[in-house]
Short mmCIF file of C-alpha atoms and ligand atoms in Angstrom, two decimals:
data_model
loop_
_atom_site.label_atom_id
_atom_site.label_comp_id
_atom_site.label_asym_id
_atom_site.label_seq_id
_atom_site.Cartn_x
_atom_site.Cartn_y
_atom_site.Cartn_z
CA MET A 170 -1.99 175.47 131.81
CA GLU A 171 0.92 177.49 130.94
CA LEU A 172 2.40 177.29 134.56
CA VAL A 173 1.76 173.47 135.17
CA ALA A 174 3.32 172.67 131.65
CA ALA A 175 6.20 175.25 132.89
CA ALA A 176 6.05 173.22 136.15
CA ASP A 177 6.30 169.92 134.24
CA SER A 178 8.73 171.01 131.76
CA ASP A 179 11.11 172.01 134.94
CA GLU A 180 10.60 168.80 136.41
CA ARG A 181 11.53 166.92 133.44
CA GLY A 182 14.69 169.17 132.88
CA LEU A 183 15.53 168.27 136.53
CA SER A 184 15.40 164.62 136.12
CA LEU A 185 17.23 164.85 132.90
CA LEU A 186 20.23 166.66 134.79
CA LYS A 187 20.15 163.98 137.50
CA VAL A 188 20.38 161.14 134.91
CA VAL A 189 23.10 163.01 132.96
CA ASN A 190 24.92 163.52 136.54
CA VAL A 191 24.62 159.60 137.30
CA LEU A 192 25.70 158.91 134.01
CA GLN A 193 28.92 161.40 134.16
CA LYS A 194 29.45 159.43 137.40
CA VAL A 195 29.14 156.21 135.99
CA VAL A 196 31.73 157.35 132.97
CA VAL A 197 34.14 158.89 135.59
CA PHE A 198 33.97 155.53 137.61
CA VAL A 199 34.56 153.60 134.57
CA HIS A 200 37.31 155.62 133.26
CA THR A 201 39.14 155.65 136.59
CA PHE A 202 39.10 151.96 137.00
CA THR A 203 40.28 151.48 133.72
CA VAL A 204 43.11 153.95 133.93
CA ASP A 205 44.12 152.61 137.50
CA LYS A 206 44.04 149.13 136.32
CA LEU A 207 46.28 150.11 133.48
CA ARG A 208 48.52 151.98 135.68
CA SER A 209 48.79 149.05 138.08
CA GLN A 210 49.24 146.48 134.95
CA LEU A 211 52.25 148.69 133.75
CA THR A 212 53.75 149.00 137.12
CA ARG A 213 53.45 145.19 137.83
CA THR A 214 55.02 144.56 134.34
CA ALA A 215 57.92 147.20 134.68
CA SER A 216 58.53 145.91 138.51
CA GLU A 217 58.71 142.17 137.13
CA GLU A 218 60.88 142.95 134.17
CA MET A 219 62.94 145.63 135.47
CA PRO A 220 66.15 144.38 134.14
CA HIS A 221 64.75 143.77 130.80
CA MET A 222 65.46 147.45 129.57
CA SER A 223 65.72 147.93 125.94
CA GLU A 224 69.36 147.06 124.62
CA ASP A 225 69.77 150.67 123.55
CA ILE A 226 69.00 151.93 126.88
CA ILE A 227 71.17 149.61 128.72
CA GLU A 228 73.98 150.63 126.16
CA ALA A 229 73.62 154.18 126.77
CA LYS A 230 73.76 153.90 130.41
CA VAL A 231 76.67 151.53 130.34
CA ARG A 232 78.37 154.32 128.62
CA GLU A 233 77.25 156.99 130.85
CA ILE A 234 78.62 155.00 133.73
CA CYS A 235 81.97 154.40 132.12
CA GLN A 236 82.30 157.82 131.09
CA GLU A 237 84.11 158.74 134.35
CA LEU A 238 87.06 156.81 132.75
CA VAL A 239 87.20 158.85 129.77
CA LEU A 240 89.68 161.38 130.21
CA SER A 241 89.48 164.75 127.68
CA PRO A 242 92.25 166.32 126.07
CA GLU A 243 92.22 169.13 128.55
CA VAL A 244 92.35 166.79 131.28
CA LEU A 245 95.27 165.16 130.01
CA LYS A 246 97.00 168.49 129.51
CA GLU A 247 96.51 169.23 132.90
CA VAL A 248 97.93 165.67 134.21
CA CYS A 249 100.89 166.64 131.74
CA ASP A 250 101.45 170.04 133.70
CA CYS A 251 101.11 168.37 137.25
CA LEU A 252 103.69 165.70 136.39
CA GLN A 253 106.06 168.32 134.53
CA GLU A 254 105.81 170.13 138.14
CA GLU A 255 106.51 166.95 140.08
CA ILE A 256 109.38 166.17 138.08
CA ASN A 257 110.86 169.54 138.94
CA LYS A 258 110.10 169.02 142.59
CA GLY A 259 111.81 165.64 142.46
CA LEU A 260 115.30 167.17 140.84
CA ALA A 261 115.65 170.20 142.89
CA LYS A 262 117.51 169.58 146.19
CA ASP A 263 115.13 171.54 148.70
CA SER A 264 112.02 170.06 147.39
CA HIS A 265 113.34 166.39 146.76
CA PRO A 266 112.87 165.12 150.21
CA GLU A 267 109.14 165.72 150.07
CA ALA A 268 108.61 165.00 146.51
CA THR A 269 106.58 161.91 145.32
CA VAL A 270 108.10 161.73 141.49
CA LYS A 271 111.77 160.91 143.08
CA CYS A 272 113.79 161.44 139.86
CA PHE A 273 116.65 159.43 141.39
CA PRO A 274 120.00 159.82 139.39
CA THR A 275 120.98 156.40 138.51
CA TYR A 276 124.81 157.10 137.80
CA VAL A 277 124.37 155.53 134.17
CA ARG A 278 125.79 158.31 132.07
CA GLU A 279 126.69 156.55 129.16
CA LEU A 280 124.58 154.59 126.57
CA PRO A 281 126.29 151.44 124.93
CA ASN A 282 127.99 152.10 121.65
CA GLY A 283 127.17 148.61 120.10
CA LYS A 284 130.64 147.38 120.22
CA GLU A 285 130.55 145.81 123.81
CA GLU A 286 132.23 142.51 124.31
CA GLY A 287 132.21 139.86 127.01
CA ARG A 288 130.36 137.31 129.34
CA PHE A 289 128.16 138.79 132.02
CA LEU A 290 125.68 137.39 134.66
CA ALA A 291 122.60 139.14 135.23
CA LEU A 292 119.86 138.96 138.05
CA ASP A 293 116.37 140.19 137.48
CA LEU A 294 113.78 140.72 140.30
CA GLY A 295 110.89 142.80 139.96
CA GLY A 296 107.61 140.60 139.45
CA THR A 297 106.27 137.32 140.43
CA ASN A 298 109.47 135.57 138.44
CA PHE A 299 113.18 136.16 139.31
CA ARG A 300 115.55 135.19 136.57
CA VAL A 301 119.31 134.66 136.18
CA LEU A 302 120.85 134.90 132.89
CA LEU A 303 124.17 134.67 131.35
CA ILE A 304 124.78 136.82 128.51
CA GLU A 305 127.82 136.95 126.05
CA PHE A 306 128.25 139.90 123.65
CA SER A 307 130.29 139.81 120.54
CA SER A 308 128.93 141.15 117.16
CA LYS A 309 125.73 139.54 118.66
CA CYS A 310 123.95 139.04 121.83
CA ARG A 311 123.73 135.44 123.25
CA MET A 312 121.63 134.74 126.28
CA ASP A 313 120.94 131.70 128.34
CA SER A 314 118.38 132.09 131.11
CA LYS A 315 116.35 130.48 133.91
CA ILE A 316 113.22 131.74 135.54
CA TYR A 317 112.70 131.00 139.14
CA ALA A 318 109.19 131.39 140.92
CA VAL A 319 109.19 133.85 143.87
CA PRO A 320 106.57 132.27 146.25
CA GLN A 321 104.18 134.53 147.77
CA PRO A 322 105.14 134.13 151.36
CA ILE A 323 108.79 135.21 150.26
CA MET A 324 107.34 138.22 148.75
CA VAL A 325 105.89 139.51 151.86
CA GLY A 326 108.12 137.46 154.50
CA PRO A 327 111.66 138.77 156.09
CA GLY A 328 114.02 140.39 153.70
CA ASP A 329 116.64 137.88 154.47
CA GLY A 330 114.40 134.99 153.25
CA LEU A 331 114.09 136.73 149.78
CA PHE A 332 117.89 137.68 149.33
CA ASP A 333 118.65 133.82 150.40
CA HIS A 334 116.13 132.60 147.91
CA ILE A 335 117.90 134.83 145.26
CA ALA A 336 121.32 133.47 146.17
CA GLU A 337 120.29 130.24 146.23
CA CYS A 338 118.72 130.54 142.44
CA LEU A 339 122.17 132.02 141.69
CA ALA A 340 124.16 129.51 143.19
CA SER A 341 122.18 126.67 141.63
CA PHE A 342 122.38 128.45 137.99
CA ILE A 343 126.20 128.76 138.59
CA LYS A 344 126.56 125.01 139.17
CA GLU A 345 124.13 123.68 136.43
CA ARG A 346 126.16 125.75 134.01
CA ASN A 347 129.67 124.99 135.12
CA LEU A 348 130.44 128.77 135.91
CA GLY A 349 132.18 128.21 139.33
CA ASN A 350 135.77 128.41 137.99
CA GLU A 351 134.96 132.17 136.35
CA LEU A 352 134.51 135.56 138.23
CA LEU A 353 132.03 136.89 136.09
CA PRO A 354 130.99 140.43 136.44
CA LEU A 355 127.00 140.47 137.32
CA GLY A 356 124.76 143.26 136.69
CA PHE A 357 121.37 143.27 139.38
CA THR A 358 118.16 144.56 138.15
CA PHE A 359 116.26 145.31 140.90
CA SER A 360 112.80 147.04 139.95
CA PHE A 361 111.87 148.97 142.98
CA PRO A 362 112.27 152.52 144.14
CA CYS A 363 116.01 152.81 145.29
CA LYS A 364 117.95 155.87 146.05
CA GLN A 365 121.22 155.19 144.42
CA GLU A 366 124.45 156.22 145.71
CA GLY A 367 126.58 154.86 143.17
CA LEU A 368 126.56 152.27 140.39
CA THR A 369 126.61 149.44 142.80
CA LYS A 370 124.73 151.16 145.64
CA ALA A 371 120.85 151.42 146.06
CA ARG A 372 118.81 151.96 149.00
CA LEU A 373 115.25 150.73 148.77
CA ALA A 374 112.92 153.67 149.27
CA GLN A 375 110.07 151.67 149.35
CA TRP A 376 108.26 148.43 148.42
CA THR A 377 105.80 148.16 145.53
CA LYS A 378 103.94 145.81 143.36
CA GLY A 379 102.71 143.43 145.98
CA PHE A 380 106.31 142.85 147.84
CA LYS A 381 106.45 143.69 151.50
CA CYS A 382 109.67 142.10 152.84
CA GLU A 383 110.54 143.52 156.21
CA GLY A 384 114.21 144.91 156.96
CA VAL A 385 114.73 145.98 153.37
CA GLU A 386 113.41 149.50 153.14
CA GLY A 387 116.24 151.94 153.85
CA ARG A 388 119.28 149.31 153.30
CA ASP A 389 121.63 148.43 150.38
CA VAL A 390 120.09 145.84 148.36
CA VAL A 391 123.42 145.15 146.89
CA GLU A 392 124.69 144.67 150.41
CA LEU A 393 122.05 142.43 151.37
CA LEU A 394 122.72 140.26 148.19
CA LYS A 395 126.48 140.15 149.19
CA GLN A 396 125.43 139.03 152.67
CA ALA A 397 123.34 136.38 151.44
CA ILE A 398 125.74 135.05 149.04
CA ALA A 399 128.48 135.16 152.08
CA ARG A 400 125.88 133.37 154.01
CA ARG A 401 125.89 130.28 151.76
CA GLY A 402 129.77 130.64 151.09
CA ASP A 403 129.50 128.37 147.87
CA VAL A 404 129.96 130.80 145.01
CA GLN A 405 131.83 133.99 144.14
CA ILE A 406 130.61 136.78 142.59
CA LYS A 407 131.57 140.58 141.24
CA ILE A 408 128.47 142.85 141.30
CA CYS A 409 129.36 145.61 138.80
CA ALA A 410 126.01 147.40 138.66
CA VAL A 411 122.49 147.65 140.27
CA LEU A 412 119.83 148.90 137.99
CA ASN A 413 116.13 149.69 137.36
CA ASP A 414 114.34 147.82 134.64
CA THR A 415 113.49 150.97 133.04
CA THR A 416 117.24 151.69 132.85
CA GLY A 417 117.76 148.24 131.11
CA THR A 418 115.08 148.73 128.89
CA LEU A 419 116.71 151.98 127.61
CA MET A 420 120.25 150.33 127.77
CA SER A 421 119.07 147.47 125.88
CA CYS A 422 117.59 149.29 123.14
CA ALA A 423 120.19 152.01 122.83
CA TRP A 424 122.71 149.25 122.14
CA LYS A 425 121.45 149.30 118.40
CA ASN A 426 119.50 152.41 118.37
CA ARG A 427 121.31 155.72 118.67
CA ASN A 428 118.27 157.95 119.31
CA CYS A 429 116.95 156.09 122.47
CA ARG A 430 116.61 158.46 125.30
CA ILE A 431 113.71 157.11 127.15
CA GLY A 432 112.80 153.69 129.00
CA LEU A 433 109.46 152.87 129.86
CA ILE A 434 107.98 149.88 131.59
CA VAL A 435 104.15 149.30 131.33
CA GLY A 436 103.74 145.61 133.02
CA THR A 437 103.10 144.62 136.40
CA GLY A 438 104.30 148.12 137.56
CA THR A 439 104.84 151.12 135.65
CA ASN A 440 107.82 153.59 135.48
CA ALA A 441 110.04 155.61 133.04
CA CYS A 442 113.54 156.78 132.88
CA TYR A 443 115.15 159.39 130.65
CA MET A 444 118.58 160.93 129.92
CA GLU A 445 118.63 164.16 131.63
CA LYS A 446 121.17 167.05 131.34
CA LEU A 447 123.16 167.32 134.49
CA GLU A 448 122.86 170.96 134.74
CA LYS A 449 119.19 170.45 135.37
CA VAL A 450 119.65 167.78 138.19
CA GLU A 451 120.38 169.98 141.40
CA LEU A 452 120.65 166.70 142.98
CA TRP A 453 123.91 165.56 141.79
CA ASP A 454 126.39 166.03 144.14
CA GLU A 455 129.23 164.99 142.20
CA VAL A 456 131.40 166.83 139.69
CA ILE A 457 129.89 167.91 136.34
CA ASP A 458 132.04 166.37 133.94
CA ASP A 459 131.90 164.67 130.69
CA PRO A 460 129.63 163.39 129.31
CA PRO A 461 127.34 166.42 131.17
CA GLN A 462 124.24 163.77 131.50
CA VAL A 463 123.06 160.76 133.67
CA VAL A 464 119.81 158.61 133.32
CA ILE A 465 117.20 159.56 135.80
CA ASN A 466 114.83 156.84 136.99
CA THR A 467 111.66 159.20 137.54
CA GLU A 468 109.77 156.21 139.66
CA TRP A 469 106.55 157.93 138.40
CA GLY A 470 104.45 155.11 139.50
CA ALA A 471 104.21 157.38 142.76
CA PHE A 472 102.83 160.35 140.84
CA GLY A 473 99.79 161.65 142.37
CA ASP A 474 100.61 160.43 146.01
CA ASN A 475 100.15 163.68 147.30
CA GLY A 476 96.63 164.38 145.97
CA CYS A 477 97.42 166.02 142.93
CA LEU A 478 95.55 163.57 140.57
CA ASP A 479 92.52 163.28 142.77
CA PHE A 480 90.65 165.18 139.99
CA VAL A 481 91.10 162.17 137.56
CA ARG A 482 90.81 159.20 140.17
CA THR A 483 87.47 157.51 140.56
CA GLU A 484 85.53 155.30 143.10
CA TYR A 485 86.91 152.25 141.50
CA ASP A 486 90.53 153.82 141.95
CA ASN A 487 89.87 154.31 145.69
CA ASN A 488 88.73 150.97 146.29
CA ILE A 489 91.60 149.47 144.48
CA ASP A 490 94.05 151.69 146.53
CA SER A 491 92.29 151.12 149.80
CA GLU A 492 92.85 147.24 149.49
CA SER A 493 96.07 147.01 148.47
CA VAL A 494 99.25 146.27 150.71
CA ASN A 495 100.36 149.89 150.36
CA PRO A 496 97.72 152.28 150.70
CA GLY A 497 98.00 155.75 149.41
CA LYS A 498 100.93 154.68 147.44
CA GLN A 499 101.97 154.48 143.68
CA LEU A 500 98.38 156.11 142.64
CA TYR A 501 99.49 156.65 138.97
CA GLU A 502 100.75 152.80 138.73
CA LYS A 503 97.11 151.69 140.47
CA MET A 504 95.54 153.57 137.27
CA ILE A 505 97.87 152.14 134.71
CA SER A 506 99.71 148.88 135.37
CA GLY A 507 98.95 145.31 134.87
CA MET A 508 98.80 144.58 138.34
CA TYR A 509 95.65 146.50 138.82
CA MET A 510 93.99 146.90 135.27
CA GLY A 511 92.06 143.75 135.44
CA GLU A 512 90.55 144.78 138.89
CA ILE A 513 89.37 148.11 138.13
CA ALA A 514 87.44 146.50 135.21
CA ARG A 515 85.85 144.00 137.47
CA GLN A 516 84.70 146.81 139.84
CA VAL A 517 82.99 148.37 137.04
CA LEU A 518 81.50 145.26 135.77
CA VAL A 519 80.02 144.51 139.08
CA ARG A 520 78.58 147.99 139.50
CA LEU A 521 76.83 147.39 136.06
CA VAL A 522 75.49 144.09 137.07
CA SER A 523 74.43 145.61 140.63
CA GLU A 524 72.24 148.52 138.31
CA GLY A 525 70.78 145.67 136.32
CA LEU A 526 72.81 146.55 133.08
CA LEU A 527 74.60 143.12 132.53
CA PHE A 528 73.69 139.72 132.82
CA GLY A 529 70.19 140.37 133.76
CA GLY A 530 71.25 141.73 137.07
CA PHE A 531 73.00 138.60 138.27
CA ALA A 532 76.64 138.34 139.35
CA SER A 533 78.40 134.98 139.32
CA ASP A 534 80.10 134.20 142.88
CA ILE A 535 83.49 134.18 140.53
CA LEU A 536 82.99 137.47 139.48
CA LEU A 537 82.28 138.79 143.06
CA GLU A 538 85.71 137.64 144.27
CA LYS A 539 88.43 140.27 144.23
CA GLY A 540 91.01 139.52 141.65
CA SER A 541 89.03 137.28 139.60
CA PHE A 542 89.15 139.30 136.16
CA PHE A 543 92.72 139.12 135.23
CA THR A 544 94.45 141.96 133.09
CA LYS A 545 95.20 139.48 130.71
CA TYR A 546 91.65 139.02 129.86
CA ILE A 547 91.31 142.67 128.66
CA SER A 548 93.91 142.02 126.08
CA GLU A 549 91.94 139.05 125.09
CA ILE A 550 88.66 140.65 124.93
CA GLU A 551 89.98 143.44 122.76
CA SER A 552 91.84 140.84 120.49
CA ASP A 553 88.46 139.81 119.37
CA LYS A 554 87.53 141.35 115.75
CA SER A 555 85.08 143.80 116.31
CA GLY A 556 81.41 142.14 116.08
CA ASP A 557 82.77 138.89 117.10
CA PHE A 558 82.83 137.66 120.72
CA ASN A 559 84.90 134.34 120.84
CA ASN A 560 87.65 135.32 123.54
CA CYS A 561 84.99 137.55 125.36
CA ARG A 562 82.27 134.68 125.56
CA ALA A 563 85.06 131.95 126.79
CA ILE A 564 86.36 134.30 129.30
CA LEU A 565 82.74 135.07 130.64
CA GLU A 566 82.02 131.22 130.61
CA GLU A 567 85.31 130.94 133.00
CA LEU A 568 83.68 133.51 135.19
CA GLY A 569 80.63 131.41 135.36
CA PHE A 570 78.21 133.12 133.01
CA ASN A 571 77.05 130.57 130.50
CA ASP A 572 74.67 132.53 128.41
CA ALA A 573 75.73 135.98 128.23
CA THR A 574 74.22 137.66 125.33
CA ASP A 575 76.01 139.51 122.45
CA ALA A 576 74.73 142.76 124.05
CA ASP A 577 76.49 141.59 127.37
CA CYS A 578 79.59 141.03 125.58
CA ALA A 579 79.48 144.28 123.57
CA ASN A 580 79.06 145.98 127.12
CA VAL A 581 81.95 144.04 128.99
CA ARG A 582 84.13 144.89 125.92
CA HIS A 583 83.39 148.73 126.26
CA VAL A 584 84.30 148.26 130.03
CA CYS A 585 87.63 146.91 128.81
CA GLU A 586 88.20 149.39 126.33
CA CYS A 587 87.93 152.29 128.64
CA VAL A 588 90.06 150.86 131.18
CA SER A 589 92.81 150.25 128.88
CA ARG A 590 92.39 153.53 126.78
CA ARG A 591 92.60 155.52 130.13
CA ALA A 592 95.92 153.55 131.05
CA ALA A 593 97.33 154.11 127.61
CA ASN A 594 96.31 157.91 127.53
CA LEU A 595 97.85 158.46 131.29
CA THR A 596 101.09 156.78 130.09
CA ALA A 597 100.99 158.78 126.91
CA ALA A 598 100.54 162.03 128.99
CA GLY A 599 104.12 160.77 130.97
CA VAL A 600 105.98 160.10 127.98
CA SER A 601 105.04 163.45 126.23
CA VAL A 602 106.25 165.30 129.32
CA LEU A 603 109.75 163.47 128.85
CA LEU A 604 109.97 164.22 125.09
CA ASN A 605 109.10 167.59 125.75
CA ARG A 606 112.03 168.12 128.64
CA ILE A 607 114.40 166.26 126.42
CA GLY A 608 113.50 168.71 123.42
CA GLU A 609 115.60 166.73 120.88
CA GLU A 610 114.08 166.62 117.38
CA SER A 611 113.67 162.65 117.16
CA VAL A 612 113.96 160.29 120.05
CA THR A 613 113.03 156.74 120.23
CA VAL A 614 111.28 155.31 123.46
CA ALA A 615 112.29 151.74 124.37
CA VAL A 616 109.50 150.11 125.80
CA ASP A 617 108.86 146.62 127.62
CA GLY A 618 106.31 144.99 130.14
CA SER A 619 103.44 142.74 129.60
CA VAL A 620 100.60 145.41 129.13
CA TYR A 621 102.43 147.05 126.27
CA ARG A 622 103.62 143.68 124.96
CA PHE A 623 100.21 141.78 124.73
CA HIS A 624 97.36 144.61 124.46
CA PRO A 625 96.24 144.45 121.04
CA HIS A 626 95.91 148.12 120.72
CA PHE A 627 98.19 149.87 123.61
CA HIS A 628 100.93 150.95 120.95
CA ASN A 629 98.59 152.69 118.71
CA LEU A 630 96.66 154.43 121.53
CA MET A 631 99.94 155.95 122.96
CA VAL A 632 101.30 157.04 119.74
CA GLU A 633 97.76 158.93 118.89
CA GLN A 634 97.71 160.37 122.20
CA ILE A 635 101.51 161.29 122.42
CA SER A 636 101.29 162.96 118.99
CA GLN A 637 98.30 165.29 120.37
CA LEU A 638 100.50 166.37 123.50
CA VAL A 639 104.08 166.57 122.45
CA LYS A 640 105.33 169.75 121.11
CA PRO A 641 105.06 170.56 117.30
CA GLY A 642 108.43 169.57 115.67
CA ILE A 643 109.25 166.53 117.88
CA LYS A 644 109.24 163.15 116.30
CA PHE A 645 109.29 159.92 118.09
CA ASP A 646 108.88 156.50 117.87
CA LEU A 647 107.90 153.41 120.52
CA MET A 648 110.20 150.46 120.08
CA LEU A 649 109.55 147.05 121.84
CA SER A 650 112.96 146.53 123.66
CA GLU A 651 113.55 143.15 123.68
CA ASP A 652 114.56 141.83 127.52
CA GLY A 653 115.88 145.03 128.81
CA SER A 654 116.09 143.93 132.31
CA GLY A 655 118.30 141.06 131.50
CA ARG A 656 120.33 142.30 128.47
CA GLY A 657 120.14 145.72 129.93
CA ALA A 658 121.91 144.70 133.29
CA ALA A 659 124.60 143.05 131.34
CA LEU A 660 125.32 146.36 129.36
CA VAL A 661 125.03 148.48 132.30
CA ALA A 662 128.08 146.22 133.64
CA ALA A 663 129.72 146.27 130.05
CA VAL A 664 129.80 150.10 129.89
CA ALA A 665 131.16 150.40 133.25
CA SER A 666 133.90 148.08 132.78
CA ARG A 667 134.58 149.99 129.69
CA CYS A 668 134.37 153.49 131.18
CA ALA A 669 136.58 152.09 133.96
CA ALA A 670 139.10 150.85 131.55
CA MET A 671 139.21 154.41 129.66
CA ARG A 672 139.81 156.22 133.17
C1 BGC B 192 108.71 150.25 140.66
C2 BGC B 192 109.51 150.73 139.51
C3 BGC B 192 109.56 149.72 138.40
C4 BGC B 192 108.31 149.54 137.80
C5 BGC B 192 108.31 148.66 136.53
C6 BGC B 192 107.49 150.11 139.72
O1 BGC B 192 106.70 149.72 140.92
O2 BGC B 192 108.68 151.41 141.66
O3 BGC B 192 111.00 150.55 140.04
O4 BGC B 192 110.46 150.22 137.38
O5 BGC B 192 107.50 148.85 138.92
O6 BGC B 192 108.61 147.54 136.89
#
């Protein structure tokens, strides 16, 4: 009985075990089914709503992607050291031929004293427009000028076509103003890298800023201008000086400001000139007489063309360079100036869209077009008061985005800020190198160009950064130079005639 009972109880135990087993399987099945269902639901939700990450996550990702445009103080210090080295190479006889930062002596050795007098003509070629000016100095400076467009086919056509166009504009200006009977001295601002061989002789080293006229590189541009004027035969002119826009900017500011030693342009292109002691200019072939100084046109736009800036360049800079008319050239300029800043921003925006971080992952056809995001958009977007996106929204609408969210606008603004801050910091690094070289206690930097003029924060960003990089004890200020390329050309011509008269 006991045995039976025992057997009975064993059997009951076994059945119980079987039940528990089955129950366990049911539970596992139900559990697995539920989890799988949930996972598949989550996956489905995630893939369907992929672009809808939280705004915080999107913002963090945007910032992470833009981080490579942010230059640390250490990196900027390294940029300064490299530029200092490149300037030394440019000024030294042996290394000059291979140097990228050419540091051409300009033959301008005296600054104006504010007492210049007389009437002058000036020509200003350097961007998409060309200007002819009539300038009169007495105690004041009076100016009359006319702007002429340089059509794109002329910018990339034969050199003779360009100089014929300049001569035609000059002739029509002289006729319109009835100046035909006077032989006015003329200053020619030609804002491209030139090896100067005197105050009235400048050989074009290479075209920049979208110009590519055949038959001009290696030639004296004053001679080409004279030939074009002679081909017409209807006007007489006396060319007294050829200069770069940076020199004009320096002269124009120095006319009233005694401390001015540096001329800087941040516009379509970028470049700087500064007053250097002749003893530091090995390239100087003439006698070292008084004053023992000369304005050096650094042509710093070409800084980095030997690869020394590769540690700061990004994929966007590489793309812009390879799609330009002068690949491998003007690499520092391509990170800074107005001709390229908008396009850098556009490339970053397109990348953000492709990663689903902007506009719900959809790009407009306009945004995908090269050159559609103008540099002026950066200034306009950054002019919005913080938290307000009026300009930003209007620009995005122009680009085909009619329902950008506030978060989209904030992220677009962040991209613009990173691009313009990088440009301002790199320019500041360059200016600091020049201030440290000059080593005077107090120096005024004359500045011109559309980026500096119209960007709402460029000036302040530069001042902040230069203060970090300049040697202790050096004071500086950045001064907007009014119409350097025009008034400066006349001043170089005026100073040249004053010096000639004194000799
Ligand atoms: C040119 C310089 C000029 C600068 C600003 C650069 O592309 O090489 O000569 O000063 O643009 O206009």
